PDB file of C-alpha atoms in Angstrom:
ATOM      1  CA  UNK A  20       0.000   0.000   0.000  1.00  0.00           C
ATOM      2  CA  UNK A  21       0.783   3.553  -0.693  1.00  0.00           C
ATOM      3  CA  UNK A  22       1.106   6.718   1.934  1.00  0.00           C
ATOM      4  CA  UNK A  23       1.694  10.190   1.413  1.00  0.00           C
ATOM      5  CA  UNK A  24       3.395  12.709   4.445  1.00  0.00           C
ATOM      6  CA  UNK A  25       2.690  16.374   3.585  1.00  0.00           C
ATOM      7  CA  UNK A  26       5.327  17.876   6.169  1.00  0.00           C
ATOM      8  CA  UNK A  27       3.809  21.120   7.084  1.00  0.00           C
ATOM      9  CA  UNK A  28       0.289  21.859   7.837  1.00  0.00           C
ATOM     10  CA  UNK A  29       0.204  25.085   7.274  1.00  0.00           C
ATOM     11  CA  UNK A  30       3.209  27.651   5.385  1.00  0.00           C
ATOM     12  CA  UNK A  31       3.108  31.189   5.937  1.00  0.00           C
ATOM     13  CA  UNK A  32       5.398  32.980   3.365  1.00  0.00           C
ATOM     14  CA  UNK A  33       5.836  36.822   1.972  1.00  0.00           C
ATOM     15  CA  UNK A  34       5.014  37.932  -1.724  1.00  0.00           C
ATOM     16  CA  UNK A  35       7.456  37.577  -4.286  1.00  0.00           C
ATOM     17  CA  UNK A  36       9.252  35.233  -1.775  1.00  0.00           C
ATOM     18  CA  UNK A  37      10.344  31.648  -2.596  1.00  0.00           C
ATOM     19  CA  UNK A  38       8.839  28.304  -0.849  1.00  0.00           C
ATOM     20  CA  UNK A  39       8.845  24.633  -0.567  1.00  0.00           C
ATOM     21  CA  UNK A  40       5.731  22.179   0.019  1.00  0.00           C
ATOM     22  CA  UNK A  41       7.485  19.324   1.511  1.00  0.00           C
ATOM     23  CA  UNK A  42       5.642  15.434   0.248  1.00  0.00           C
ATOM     24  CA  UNK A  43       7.504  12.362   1.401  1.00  0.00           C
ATOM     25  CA  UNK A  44       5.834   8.995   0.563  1.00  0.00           C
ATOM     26  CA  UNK A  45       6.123   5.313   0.952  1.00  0.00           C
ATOM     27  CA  UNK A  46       5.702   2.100  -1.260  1.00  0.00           C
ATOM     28  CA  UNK A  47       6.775  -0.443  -2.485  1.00  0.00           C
ATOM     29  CA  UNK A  48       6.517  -0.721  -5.519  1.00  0.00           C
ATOM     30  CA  UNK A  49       6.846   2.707  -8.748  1.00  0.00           C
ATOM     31  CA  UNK A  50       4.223   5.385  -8.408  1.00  0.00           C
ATOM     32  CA  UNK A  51       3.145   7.907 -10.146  1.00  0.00           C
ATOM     33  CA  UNK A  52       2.948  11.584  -8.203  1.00  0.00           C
ATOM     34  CA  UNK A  53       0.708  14.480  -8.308  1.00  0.00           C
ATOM     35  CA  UNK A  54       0.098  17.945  -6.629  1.00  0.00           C
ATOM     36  CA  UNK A  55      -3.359  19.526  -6.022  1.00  0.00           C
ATOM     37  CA  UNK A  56      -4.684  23.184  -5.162  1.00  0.00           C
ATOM     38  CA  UNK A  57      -7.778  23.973  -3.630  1.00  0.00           C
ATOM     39  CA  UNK A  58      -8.989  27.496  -3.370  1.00  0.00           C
ATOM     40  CA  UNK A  59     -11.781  28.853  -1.027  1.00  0.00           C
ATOM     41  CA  UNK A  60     -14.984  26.574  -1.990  1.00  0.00           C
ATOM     42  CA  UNK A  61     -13.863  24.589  -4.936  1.00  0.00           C
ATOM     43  CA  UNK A  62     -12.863  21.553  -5.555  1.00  0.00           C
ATOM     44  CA  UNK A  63      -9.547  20.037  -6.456  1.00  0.00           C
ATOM     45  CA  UNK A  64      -7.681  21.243  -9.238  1.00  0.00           C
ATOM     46  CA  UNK A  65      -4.056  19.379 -10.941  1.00  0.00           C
ATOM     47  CA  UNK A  66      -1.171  21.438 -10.589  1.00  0.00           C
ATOM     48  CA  UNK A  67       1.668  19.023 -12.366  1.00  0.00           C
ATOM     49  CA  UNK A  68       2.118  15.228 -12.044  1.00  0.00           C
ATOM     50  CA  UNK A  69       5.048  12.813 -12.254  1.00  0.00           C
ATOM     51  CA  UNK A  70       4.958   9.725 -14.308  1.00  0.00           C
ATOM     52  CA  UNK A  71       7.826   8.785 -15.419  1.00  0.00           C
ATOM     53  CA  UNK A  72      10.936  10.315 -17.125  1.00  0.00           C
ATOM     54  CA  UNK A  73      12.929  13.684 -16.367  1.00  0.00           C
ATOM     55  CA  UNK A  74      12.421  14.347 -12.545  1.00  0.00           C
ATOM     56  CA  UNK A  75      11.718  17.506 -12.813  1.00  0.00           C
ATOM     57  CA  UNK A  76       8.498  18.539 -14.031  1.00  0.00           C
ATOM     58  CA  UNK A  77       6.922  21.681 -14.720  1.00  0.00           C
ATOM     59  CA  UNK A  78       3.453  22.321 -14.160  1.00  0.00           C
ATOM     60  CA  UNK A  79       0.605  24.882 -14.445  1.00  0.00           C
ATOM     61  CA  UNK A  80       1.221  28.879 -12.508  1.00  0.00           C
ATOM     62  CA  UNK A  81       4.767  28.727 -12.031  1.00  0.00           C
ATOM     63  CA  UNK A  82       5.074  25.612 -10.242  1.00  0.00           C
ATOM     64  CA  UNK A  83       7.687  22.939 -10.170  1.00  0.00           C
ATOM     65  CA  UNK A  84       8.432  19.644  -8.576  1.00  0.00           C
ATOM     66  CA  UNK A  85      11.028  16.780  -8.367  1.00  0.00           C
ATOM     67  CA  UNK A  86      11.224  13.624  -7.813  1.00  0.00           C
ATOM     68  CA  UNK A  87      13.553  11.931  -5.518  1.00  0.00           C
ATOM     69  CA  UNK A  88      13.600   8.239  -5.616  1.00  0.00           C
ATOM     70  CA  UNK A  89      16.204   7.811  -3.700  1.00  0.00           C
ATOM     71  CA  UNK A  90      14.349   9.897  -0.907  1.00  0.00           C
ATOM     72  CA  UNK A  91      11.134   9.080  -1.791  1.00  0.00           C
ATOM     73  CA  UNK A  92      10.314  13.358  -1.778  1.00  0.00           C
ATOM     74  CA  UNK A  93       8.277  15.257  -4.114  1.00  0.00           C
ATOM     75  CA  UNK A  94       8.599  18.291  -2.917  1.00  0.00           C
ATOM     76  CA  UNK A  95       7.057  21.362  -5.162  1.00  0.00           C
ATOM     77  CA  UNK A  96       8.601  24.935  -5.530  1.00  0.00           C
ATOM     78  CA  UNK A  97       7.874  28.078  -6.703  1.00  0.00           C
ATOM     79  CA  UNK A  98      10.229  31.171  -7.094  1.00  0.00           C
ATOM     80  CA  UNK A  99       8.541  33.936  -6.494  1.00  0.00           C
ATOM     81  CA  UNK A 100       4.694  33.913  -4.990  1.00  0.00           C
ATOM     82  CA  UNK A 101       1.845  35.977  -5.076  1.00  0.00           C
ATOM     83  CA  UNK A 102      -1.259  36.583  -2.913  1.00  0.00           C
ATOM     84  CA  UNK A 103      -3.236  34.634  -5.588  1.00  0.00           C
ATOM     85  CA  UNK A 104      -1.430  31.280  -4.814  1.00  0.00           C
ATOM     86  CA  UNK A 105      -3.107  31.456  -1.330  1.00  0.00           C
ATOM     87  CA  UNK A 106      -4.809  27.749  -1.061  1.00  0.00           C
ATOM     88  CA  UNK A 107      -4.579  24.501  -0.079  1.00  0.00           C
ATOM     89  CA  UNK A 108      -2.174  21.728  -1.311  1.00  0.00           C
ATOM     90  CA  UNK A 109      -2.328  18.025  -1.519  1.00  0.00           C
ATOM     91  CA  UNK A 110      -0.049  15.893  -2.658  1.00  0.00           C
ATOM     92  CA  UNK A 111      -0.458  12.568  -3.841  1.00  0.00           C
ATOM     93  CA  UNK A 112       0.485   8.913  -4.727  1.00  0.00           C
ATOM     94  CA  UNK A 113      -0.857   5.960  -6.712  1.00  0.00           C
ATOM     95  CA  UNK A 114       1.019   2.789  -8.103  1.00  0.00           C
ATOM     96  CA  UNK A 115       1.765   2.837 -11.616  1.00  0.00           C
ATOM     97  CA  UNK A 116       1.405  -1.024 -12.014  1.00  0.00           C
ATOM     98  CA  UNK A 117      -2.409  -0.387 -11.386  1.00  0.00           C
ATOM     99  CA  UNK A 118      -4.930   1.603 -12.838  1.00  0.00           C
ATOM    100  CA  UNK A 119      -7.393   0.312 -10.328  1.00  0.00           C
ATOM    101  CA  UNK A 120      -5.801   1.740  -7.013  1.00  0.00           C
ATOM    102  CA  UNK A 121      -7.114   5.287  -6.079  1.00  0.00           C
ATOM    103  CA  UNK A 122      -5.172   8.092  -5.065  1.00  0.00           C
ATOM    104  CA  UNK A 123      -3.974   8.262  -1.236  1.00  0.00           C
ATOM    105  CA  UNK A 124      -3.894  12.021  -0.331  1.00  0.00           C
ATOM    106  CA  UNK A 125      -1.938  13.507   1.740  1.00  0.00           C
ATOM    107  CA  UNK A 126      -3.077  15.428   4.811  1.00  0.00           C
ATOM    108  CA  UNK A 127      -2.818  19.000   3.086  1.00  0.00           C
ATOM    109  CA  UNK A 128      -0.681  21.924   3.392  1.00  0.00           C
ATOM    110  CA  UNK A 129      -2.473  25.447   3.962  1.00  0.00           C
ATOM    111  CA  UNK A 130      -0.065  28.317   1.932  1.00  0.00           C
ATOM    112  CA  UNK A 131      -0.829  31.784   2.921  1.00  0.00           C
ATOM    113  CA  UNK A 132       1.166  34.266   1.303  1.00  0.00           C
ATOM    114  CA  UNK A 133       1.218  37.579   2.876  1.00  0.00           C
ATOM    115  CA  UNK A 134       1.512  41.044   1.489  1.00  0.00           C
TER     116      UNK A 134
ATOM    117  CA  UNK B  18     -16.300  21.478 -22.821  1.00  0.00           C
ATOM    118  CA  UNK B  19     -15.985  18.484 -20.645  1.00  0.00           C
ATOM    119  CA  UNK B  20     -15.932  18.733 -16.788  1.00  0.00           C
ATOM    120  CA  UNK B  21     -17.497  17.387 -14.050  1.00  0.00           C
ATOM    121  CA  UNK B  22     -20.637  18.849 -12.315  1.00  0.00           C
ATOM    122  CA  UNK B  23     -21.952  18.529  -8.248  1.00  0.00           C
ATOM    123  CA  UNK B  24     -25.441  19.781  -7.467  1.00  0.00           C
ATOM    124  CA  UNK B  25     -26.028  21.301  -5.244  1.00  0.00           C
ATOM    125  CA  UNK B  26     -23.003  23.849  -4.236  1.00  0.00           C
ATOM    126  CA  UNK B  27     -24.435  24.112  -0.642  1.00  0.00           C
ATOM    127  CA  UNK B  28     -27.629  22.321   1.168  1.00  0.00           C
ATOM    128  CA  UNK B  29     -28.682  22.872   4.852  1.00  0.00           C
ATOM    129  CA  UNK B  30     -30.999  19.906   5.937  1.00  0.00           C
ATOM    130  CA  UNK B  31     -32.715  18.725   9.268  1.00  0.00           C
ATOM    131  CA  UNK B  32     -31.873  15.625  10.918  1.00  0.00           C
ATOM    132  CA  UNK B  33     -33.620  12.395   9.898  1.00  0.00           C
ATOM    133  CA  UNK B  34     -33.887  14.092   5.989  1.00  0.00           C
ATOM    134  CA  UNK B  35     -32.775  11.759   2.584  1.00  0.00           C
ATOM    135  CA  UNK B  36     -30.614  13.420   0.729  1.00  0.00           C
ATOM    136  CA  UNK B  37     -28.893  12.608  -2.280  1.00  0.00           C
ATOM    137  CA  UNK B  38     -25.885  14.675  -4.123  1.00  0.00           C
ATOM    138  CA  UNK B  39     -25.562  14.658  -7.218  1.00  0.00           C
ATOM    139  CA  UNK B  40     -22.657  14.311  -9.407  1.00  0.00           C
ATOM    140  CA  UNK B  41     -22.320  13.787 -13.389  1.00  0.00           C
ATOM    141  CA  UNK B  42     -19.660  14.045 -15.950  1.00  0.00           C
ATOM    142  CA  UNK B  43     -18.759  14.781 -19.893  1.00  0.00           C
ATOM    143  CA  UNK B  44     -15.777  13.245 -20.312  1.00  0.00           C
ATOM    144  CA  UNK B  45     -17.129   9.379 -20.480  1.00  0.00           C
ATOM    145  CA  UNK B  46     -14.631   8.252 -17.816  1.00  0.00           C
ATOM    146  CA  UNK B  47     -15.336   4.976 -16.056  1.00  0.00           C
ATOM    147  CA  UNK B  48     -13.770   5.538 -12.761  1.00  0.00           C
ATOM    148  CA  UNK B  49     -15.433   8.023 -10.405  1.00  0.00           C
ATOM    149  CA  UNK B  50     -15.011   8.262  -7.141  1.00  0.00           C
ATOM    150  CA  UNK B  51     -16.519  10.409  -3.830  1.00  0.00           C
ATOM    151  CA  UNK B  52     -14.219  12.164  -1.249  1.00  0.00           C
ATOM    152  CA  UNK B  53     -15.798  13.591   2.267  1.00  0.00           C
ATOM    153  CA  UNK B  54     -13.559  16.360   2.987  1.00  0.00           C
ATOM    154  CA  UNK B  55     -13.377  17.645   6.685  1.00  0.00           C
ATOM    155  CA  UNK B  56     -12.615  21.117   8.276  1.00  0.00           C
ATOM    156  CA  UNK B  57      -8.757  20.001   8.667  1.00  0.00           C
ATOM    157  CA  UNK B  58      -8.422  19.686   5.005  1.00  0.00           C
ATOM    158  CA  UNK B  59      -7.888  15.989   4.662  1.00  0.00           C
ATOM    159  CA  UNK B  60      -9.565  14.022   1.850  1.00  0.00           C
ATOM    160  CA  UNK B  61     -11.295  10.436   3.020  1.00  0.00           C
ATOM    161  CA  UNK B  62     -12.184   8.183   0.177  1.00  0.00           C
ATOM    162  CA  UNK B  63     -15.618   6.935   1.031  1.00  0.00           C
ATOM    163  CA  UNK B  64     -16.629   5.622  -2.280  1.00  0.00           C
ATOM    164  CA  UNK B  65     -15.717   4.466  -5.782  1.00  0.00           C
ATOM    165  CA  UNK B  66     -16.632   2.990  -9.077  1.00  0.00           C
ATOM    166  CA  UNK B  67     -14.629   1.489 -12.304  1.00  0.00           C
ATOM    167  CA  UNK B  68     -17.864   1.236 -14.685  1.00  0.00           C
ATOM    168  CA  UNK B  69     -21.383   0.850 -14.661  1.00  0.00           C
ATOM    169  CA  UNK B  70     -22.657  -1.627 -12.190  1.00  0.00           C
ATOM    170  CA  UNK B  71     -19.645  -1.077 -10.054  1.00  0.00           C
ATOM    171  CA  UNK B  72     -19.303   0.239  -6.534  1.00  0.00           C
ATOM    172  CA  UNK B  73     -16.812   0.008  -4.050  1.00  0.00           C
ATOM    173  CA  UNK B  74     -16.853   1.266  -0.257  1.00  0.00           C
ATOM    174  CA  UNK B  75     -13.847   3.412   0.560  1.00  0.00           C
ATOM    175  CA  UNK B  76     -10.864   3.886   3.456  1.00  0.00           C
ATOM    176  CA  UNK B  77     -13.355   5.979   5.567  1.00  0.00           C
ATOM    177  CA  UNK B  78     -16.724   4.439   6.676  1.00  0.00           C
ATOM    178  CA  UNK B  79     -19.611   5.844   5.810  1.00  0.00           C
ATOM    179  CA  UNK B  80     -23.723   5.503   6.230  1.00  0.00           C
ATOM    180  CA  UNK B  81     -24.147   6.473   2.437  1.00  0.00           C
ATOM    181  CA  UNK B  82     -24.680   4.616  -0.542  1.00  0.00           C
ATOM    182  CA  UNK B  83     -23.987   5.286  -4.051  1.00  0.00           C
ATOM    183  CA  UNK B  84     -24.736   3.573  -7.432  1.00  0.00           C
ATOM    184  CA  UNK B  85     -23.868   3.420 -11.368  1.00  0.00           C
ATOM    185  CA  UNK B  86     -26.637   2.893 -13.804  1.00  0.00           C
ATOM    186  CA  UNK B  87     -25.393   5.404 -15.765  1.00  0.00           C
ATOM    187  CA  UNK B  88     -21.306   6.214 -16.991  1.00  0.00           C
ATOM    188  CA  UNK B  89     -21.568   9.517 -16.585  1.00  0.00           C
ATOM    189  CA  UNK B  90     -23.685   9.842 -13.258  1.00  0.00           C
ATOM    190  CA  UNK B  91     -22.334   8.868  -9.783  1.00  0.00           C
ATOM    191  CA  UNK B  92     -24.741  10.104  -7.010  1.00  0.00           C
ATOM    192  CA  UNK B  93     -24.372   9.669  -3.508  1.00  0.00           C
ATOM    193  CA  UNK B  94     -27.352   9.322  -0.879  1.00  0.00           C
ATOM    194  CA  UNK B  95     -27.639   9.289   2.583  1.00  0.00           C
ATOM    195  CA  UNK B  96     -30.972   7.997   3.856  1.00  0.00           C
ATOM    196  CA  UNK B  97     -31.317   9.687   7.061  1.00  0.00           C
ATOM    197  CA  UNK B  98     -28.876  12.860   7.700  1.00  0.00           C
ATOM    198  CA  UNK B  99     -27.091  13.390  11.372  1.00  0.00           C
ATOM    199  CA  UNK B 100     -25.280  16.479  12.641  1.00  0.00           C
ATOM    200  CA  UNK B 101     -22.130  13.929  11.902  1.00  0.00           C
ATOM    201  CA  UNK B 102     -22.317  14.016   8.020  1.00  0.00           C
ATOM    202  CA  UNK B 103     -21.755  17.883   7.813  1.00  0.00           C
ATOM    203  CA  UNK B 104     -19.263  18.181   5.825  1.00  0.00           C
ATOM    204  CA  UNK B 105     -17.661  19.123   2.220  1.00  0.00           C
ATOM    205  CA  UNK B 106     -18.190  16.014  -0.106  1.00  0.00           C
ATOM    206  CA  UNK B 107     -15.925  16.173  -3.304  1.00  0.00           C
ATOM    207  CA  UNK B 108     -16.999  13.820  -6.865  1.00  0.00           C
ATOM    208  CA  UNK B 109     -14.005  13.330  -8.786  1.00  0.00           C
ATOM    209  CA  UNK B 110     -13.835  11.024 -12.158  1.00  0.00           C
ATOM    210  CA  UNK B 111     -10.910   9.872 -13.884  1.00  0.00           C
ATOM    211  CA  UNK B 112      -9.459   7.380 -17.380  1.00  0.00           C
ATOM    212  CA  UNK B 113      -6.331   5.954 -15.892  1.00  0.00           C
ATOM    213  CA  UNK B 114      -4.950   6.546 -13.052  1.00  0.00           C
ATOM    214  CA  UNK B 115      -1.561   8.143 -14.748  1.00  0.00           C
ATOM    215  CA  UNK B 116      -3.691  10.938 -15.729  1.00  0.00           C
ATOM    216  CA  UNK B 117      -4.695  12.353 -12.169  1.00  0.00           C
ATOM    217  CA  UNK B 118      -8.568  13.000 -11.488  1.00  0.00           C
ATOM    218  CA  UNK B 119     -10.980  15.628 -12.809  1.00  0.00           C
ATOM    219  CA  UNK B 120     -12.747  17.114  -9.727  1.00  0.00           C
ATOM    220  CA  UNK B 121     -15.843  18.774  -9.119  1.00  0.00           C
ATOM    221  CA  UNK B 122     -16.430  21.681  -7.441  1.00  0.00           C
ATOM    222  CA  UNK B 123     -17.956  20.473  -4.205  1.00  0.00           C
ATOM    223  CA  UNK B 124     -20.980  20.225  -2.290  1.00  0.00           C
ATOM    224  CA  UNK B 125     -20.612  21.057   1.516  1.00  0.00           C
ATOM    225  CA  UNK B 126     -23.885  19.809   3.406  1.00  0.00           C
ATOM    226  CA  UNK B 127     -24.924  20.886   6.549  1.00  0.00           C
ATOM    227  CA  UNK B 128     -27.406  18.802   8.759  1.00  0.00           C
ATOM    228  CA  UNK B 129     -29.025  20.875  11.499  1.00  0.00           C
TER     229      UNK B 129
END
């Protein structure tokens, strides 16, 4: 079975500022990797996933994330953020021998970017 | 344009009511599934489906049902609402599971 750690609940960082969503998981066997957002009353939306391939990938509003095997991290990045990428982040993990496994979230991690 | 639709965005609702939320989607995807979503963030799977006819209970136990009669429509009912199943409850679908899921935008029910 899969698990996903999301290492900080919550990540208070200035404008224009850089930061780091920390994702750690566990299993046994390849995955494929994905990070969420969730702003105020909607639902989930795909910020960039991992398949297979170059480790870093590139995803949608500046984002970026890379994949670690050896430390089983995910950890996404931005440069430089702005008030708008205030939300909530989820990271998460399914095995890529299966289409039939569902995702395993992790636990979140609130990003409030102050002006 | 294909997406994925919950009705309805918000529903307050006594005790003892049935209530079912719906959820339906374009994109002819056979695997949907239905999150509960709590105040702390976290996502609980509570149920799922890989086709029509197909239903599968979740990580997280939960008093409601679902079914598939149709591909594209995956509702979810609870037969009698408690204070206990407020809540946000998220539909999402998906083709494979390399392509991440589609999610709708929500319904968060609150049983008074």
């Amino acid at each position: 079975a899969q698990s996903v750690t999301q290492l900080d609940s919550q990540v208070p960082v200035f404008e224009e500022a850089p930061v780091e969503l920390r994702c750690n998981y566990s299993s046994s066997v390849s995955v494929y990797l994905f990070w969420y957002v969730q702003y105020p009353n909607q639902g989930l939306q795909l910020l960039l996933k991992y398949l297979s391939g170059s480790t870093l990938v590139k995803g949608i509003n500046g984002f970026e994330a890379e994949f670690n095997k050896s430390q089983t991290s995910f950890h996404l990045r931005k440069p430089s953020v702005h008030i708008s990428d205030t939300a909530e982040y989820f990271c998460a993990v399914s095995p890529s021998n299966s289409g039939n496994t569902p995702l395993v979230f992790g636990k979140g991690t609130r990003l409030s970017v102050i002006a | 344009e294909a997406d994925i639709y919950q009705t309805p965005r918000y529903l307050v609702i006594g005790t003892g009511k049935k209530i079912t939320l719906e959820c339906s989607q374009t994109m002819g995807h056979d695997k949907m599934y239905w999150y509960q979503q709590d105040p702390g963030m976290e996502l609980h799977l509570i149920h799922y489906s890989y086709g029509v006819n197909s239903t599968e209970k979740g990580d997280l136990s939960s008093e409601s049902t679902v079914s598939r009669i149709r591909t594209e429509h995956f509702p979810l009912t609870l037969e009698s609402a408690r204070p206990s199943h407020t809540s946000q409850y998220l539909c999402a679908s998906s083709e494979f599971s390399g392509v991440g899921y589609t999610f709708g935008s929500g319904t968060r029910l609150t049983v008074v």
